[in-house]
mmCIF file of C-alpha atoms in Angstrom:
data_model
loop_
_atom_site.group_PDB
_atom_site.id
_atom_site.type_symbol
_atom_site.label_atom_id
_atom_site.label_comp_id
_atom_site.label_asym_id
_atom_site.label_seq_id
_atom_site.Cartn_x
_atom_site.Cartn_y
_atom_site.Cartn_z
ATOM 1 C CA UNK A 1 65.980 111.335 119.008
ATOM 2 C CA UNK A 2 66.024 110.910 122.622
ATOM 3 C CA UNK A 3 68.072 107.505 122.558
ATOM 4 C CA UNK A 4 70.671 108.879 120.204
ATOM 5 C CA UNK A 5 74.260 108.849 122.674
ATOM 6 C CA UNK A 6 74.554 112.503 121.832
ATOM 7 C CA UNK A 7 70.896 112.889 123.624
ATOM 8 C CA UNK A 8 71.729 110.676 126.360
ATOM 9 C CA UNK A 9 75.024 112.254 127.135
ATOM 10 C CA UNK A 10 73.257 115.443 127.355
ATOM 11 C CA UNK A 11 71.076 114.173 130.114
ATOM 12 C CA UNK A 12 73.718 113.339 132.740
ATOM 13 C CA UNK A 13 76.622 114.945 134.594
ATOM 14 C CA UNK A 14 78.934 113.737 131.873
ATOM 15 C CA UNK A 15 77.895 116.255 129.517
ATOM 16 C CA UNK A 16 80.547 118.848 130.009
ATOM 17 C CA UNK A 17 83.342 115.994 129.830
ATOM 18 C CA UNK A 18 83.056 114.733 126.447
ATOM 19 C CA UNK A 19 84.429 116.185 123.781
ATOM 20 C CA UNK A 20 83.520 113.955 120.856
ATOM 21 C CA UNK A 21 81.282 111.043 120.383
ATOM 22 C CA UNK A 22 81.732 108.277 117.970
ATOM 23 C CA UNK A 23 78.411 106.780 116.960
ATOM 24 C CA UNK A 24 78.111 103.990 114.309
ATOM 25 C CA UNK A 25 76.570 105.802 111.213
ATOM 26 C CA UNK A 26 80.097 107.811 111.157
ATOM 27 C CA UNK A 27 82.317 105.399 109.989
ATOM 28 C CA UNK A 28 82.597 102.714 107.660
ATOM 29 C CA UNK A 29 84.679 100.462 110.062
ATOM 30 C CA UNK A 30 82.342 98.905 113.108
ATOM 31 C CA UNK A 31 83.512 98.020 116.702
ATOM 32 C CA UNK A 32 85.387 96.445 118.323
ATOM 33 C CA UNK A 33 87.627 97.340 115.390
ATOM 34 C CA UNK A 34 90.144 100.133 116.540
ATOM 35 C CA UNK A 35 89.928 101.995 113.196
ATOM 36 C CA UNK A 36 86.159 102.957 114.164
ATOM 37 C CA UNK A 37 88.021 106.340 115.416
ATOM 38 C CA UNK A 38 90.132 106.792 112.400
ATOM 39 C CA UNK A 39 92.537 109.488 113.035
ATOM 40 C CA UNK A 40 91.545 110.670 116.016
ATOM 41 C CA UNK A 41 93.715 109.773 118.321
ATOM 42 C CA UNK A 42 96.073 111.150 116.218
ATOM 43 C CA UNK A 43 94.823 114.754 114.849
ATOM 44 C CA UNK A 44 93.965 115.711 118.898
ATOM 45 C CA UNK A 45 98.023 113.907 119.695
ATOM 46 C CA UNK A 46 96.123 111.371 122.883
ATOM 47 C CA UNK A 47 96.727 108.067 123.773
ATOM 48 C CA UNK A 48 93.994 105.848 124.349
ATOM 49 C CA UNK A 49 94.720 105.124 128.083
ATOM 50 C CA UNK A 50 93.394 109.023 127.991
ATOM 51 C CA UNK A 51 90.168 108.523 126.599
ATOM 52 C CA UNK A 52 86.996 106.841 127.672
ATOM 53 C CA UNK A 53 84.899 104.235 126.170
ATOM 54 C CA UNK A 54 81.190 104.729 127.170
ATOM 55 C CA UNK A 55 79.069 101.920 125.385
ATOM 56 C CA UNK A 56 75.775 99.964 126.573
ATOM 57 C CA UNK A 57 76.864 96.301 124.883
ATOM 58 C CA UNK A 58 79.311 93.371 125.173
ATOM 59 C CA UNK A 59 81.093 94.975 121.762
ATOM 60 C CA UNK A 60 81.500 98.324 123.534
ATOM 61 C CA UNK A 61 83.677 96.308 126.232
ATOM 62 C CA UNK A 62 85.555 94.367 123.566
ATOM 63 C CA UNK A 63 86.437 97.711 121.749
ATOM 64 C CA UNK A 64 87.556 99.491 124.839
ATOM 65 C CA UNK A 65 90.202 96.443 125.561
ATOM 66 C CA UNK A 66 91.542 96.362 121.987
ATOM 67 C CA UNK A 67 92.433 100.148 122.623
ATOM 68 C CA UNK A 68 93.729 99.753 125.391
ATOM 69 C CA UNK A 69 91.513 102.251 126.757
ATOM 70 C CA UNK A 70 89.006 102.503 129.574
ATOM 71 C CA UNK A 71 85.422 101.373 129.506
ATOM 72 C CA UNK A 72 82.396 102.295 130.881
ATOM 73 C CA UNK A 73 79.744 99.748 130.386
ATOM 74 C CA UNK A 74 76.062 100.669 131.202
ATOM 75 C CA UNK A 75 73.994 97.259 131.537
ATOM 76 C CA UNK A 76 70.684 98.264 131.620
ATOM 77 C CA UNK A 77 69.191 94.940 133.479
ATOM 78 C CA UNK A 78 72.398 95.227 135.864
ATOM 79 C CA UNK A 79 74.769 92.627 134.101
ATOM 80 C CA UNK A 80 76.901 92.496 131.410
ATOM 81 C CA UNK A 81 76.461 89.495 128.877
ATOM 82 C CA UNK A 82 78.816 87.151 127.458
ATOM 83 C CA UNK A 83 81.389 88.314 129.819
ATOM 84 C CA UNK A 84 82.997 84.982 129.624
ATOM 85 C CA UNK A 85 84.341 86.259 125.827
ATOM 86 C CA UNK A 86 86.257 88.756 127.440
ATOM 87 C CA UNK A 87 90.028 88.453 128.134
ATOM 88 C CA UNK A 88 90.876 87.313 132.161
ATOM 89 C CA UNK A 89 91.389 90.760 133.636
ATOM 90 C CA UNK A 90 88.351 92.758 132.194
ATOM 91 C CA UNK A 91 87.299 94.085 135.257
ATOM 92 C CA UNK A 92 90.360 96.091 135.753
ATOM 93 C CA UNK A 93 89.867 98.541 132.885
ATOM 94 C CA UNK A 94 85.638 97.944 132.375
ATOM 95 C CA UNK A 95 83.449 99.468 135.320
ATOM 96 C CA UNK A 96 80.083 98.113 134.411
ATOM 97 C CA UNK A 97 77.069 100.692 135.361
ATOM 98 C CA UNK A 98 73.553 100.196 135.708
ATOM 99 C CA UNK A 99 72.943 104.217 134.510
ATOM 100 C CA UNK A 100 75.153 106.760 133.496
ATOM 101 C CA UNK A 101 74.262 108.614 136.552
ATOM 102 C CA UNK A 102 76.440 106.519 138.566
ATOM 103 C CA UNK A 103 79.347 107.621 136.809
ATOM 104 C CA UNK A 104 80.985 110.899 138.811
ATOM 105 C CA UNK A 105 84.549 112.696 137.416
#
């Protein structure tokens, strides 16, 4: 459908940067749990400072920081809730977005 992330993704700029996109329906594990990707940070050999988190919720941030990987978070009514659950020092690694279109590589 047209809110599915693959059909959102498709929409913006960032379309010919992803390579894979992890939705919920593909794995038994559910985020912010690391083993939502499985193996695959291992079968393409990256680390996950070298991949990108792109999520529209709190648990989107919360999985990007137990990676260790970067987040970008987009908060459709310009904030990001429960914020205050977060580890001090979120902002470093989470931009938070109010579309994908703001978002330039």
């Amino acid at each position: 459908g047209l809110a599915s992330p693959q059909s959102i993704v498709e929409r913006t700029s960032l379309k010919d940067h992803i390579q894979h996109i992890v939705c919920g329906d593909d794995t038994k594990s559910r985020k912010p749990d690391v083993q939502v990707l499985g193996t695959l940070l291992d079968d393409w050999n990256v680390q996950p400072s070298e991949i990108m988190v792109i999520g529209d919720q709190f648990v989107d941030a919360q999985f990007a920081l137990n990676l260790g990987a970067p987040g970008i978070i987009v908060a459709r009514d310009g904030a990001l809730q429960h914020t205050e659950q977060l580890q001090d020092g979120w902002q470093d690694s989470i931009t938070v977005v109010t579309s994908l279109d703001e978002v330039s590589v």
